[in-house]
Amino acid sequence: MPDQPLTARGAATRDRIVEVATREFAEHGIAGARIERIVAAARTNKAQLYAYFGSKEGLFDAIFSGSLERIVNVVPIDAADLADWAVRLYDEYLRRPDLIRLATWARLERRPVGHLVDDADRLDDGKLRAIAEAQAAGIVRPGDPFDVMAMVIAMSMAWSPVSNVYAATAQEPPELHDRRRALLRECVRRAVTTD
């Protein structure tokens, strides 16, 4: 990253790189992504890309970190209603399938076991605290808060772009999504709540 603040033109170039590279990494993964395609589609050059991100891996890291922050901010947890949270995650996967594909590529190519990111980069402290508080209030069944969170996220991904059974798209009929949302909501509610 440059030490100097970006000019408006530099920021626009950086934003184009991020937009194009997000699609490239989501489609091809880290190993399959090509810098040549990224710079051509972003109307820039390799020197500019490397000046902003340092390397292909640095570019992926910046995009992946941004995608994690986006999902946390756009779909904040409500531990008192984890079923609704799962449905909102489902909806976000429909809106932004690239986000879940980036996470899957990171899992496949970087972290085949353990946490998806280093402890210092994890953004789940607030989620885990919220789940623990809901457990203490008797709303969510007992268990490791991380395991509860992981199970709800996994259930929300049942029809995601990385499902090994069926990948839903936003172009499918709304009533189909409504049926899935109802099923997901009920299954998560039964799995994690105490009522």
Short mmCIF file of C-alpha atoms in Angstrom, two decimals, residues 3 15 32 43 52 77 114 119 123 154 169 172 177 180 184 188:
data_model
loop_
_atom_site.label_atom_id
_atom_site.label_comp_id
_atom_site.label_asym_id
_atom_site.label_seq_id
_atom_site.Cartn_x
_atom_site.Cartn_y
_atom_site.Cartn_z
CA ASP A 3 2.40 5.64 2.15
CA ASP A 15 -11.38 0.14 -6.56
CA GLY A 32 -6.11 -20.08 -11.01
CA ARG A 43 -7.67 -0.97 -17.21
CA TYR A 52 -1.22 -1.14 -4.08
CA ILE A 77 -25.78 -11.69 14.45
CA GLY A 114 -8.64 -25.36 11.72
CA ASP A 119 -6.68 -15.78 15.51
CA LEU A 123 -14.05 -11.41 13.53
CA ALA A 154 -23.27 -24.48 7.86
CA THR A 169 -29.30 -18.38 -7.49
CA GLU A 172 -34.90 -18.62 -9.12
CA HIS A 177 -36.57 -18.99 -1.84
CA ARG A 180 -36.15 -22.58 1.68
CA LEU A 184 -34.03 -23.11 7.22
CA VAL A 188 -32.20 -23.77 12.92
#
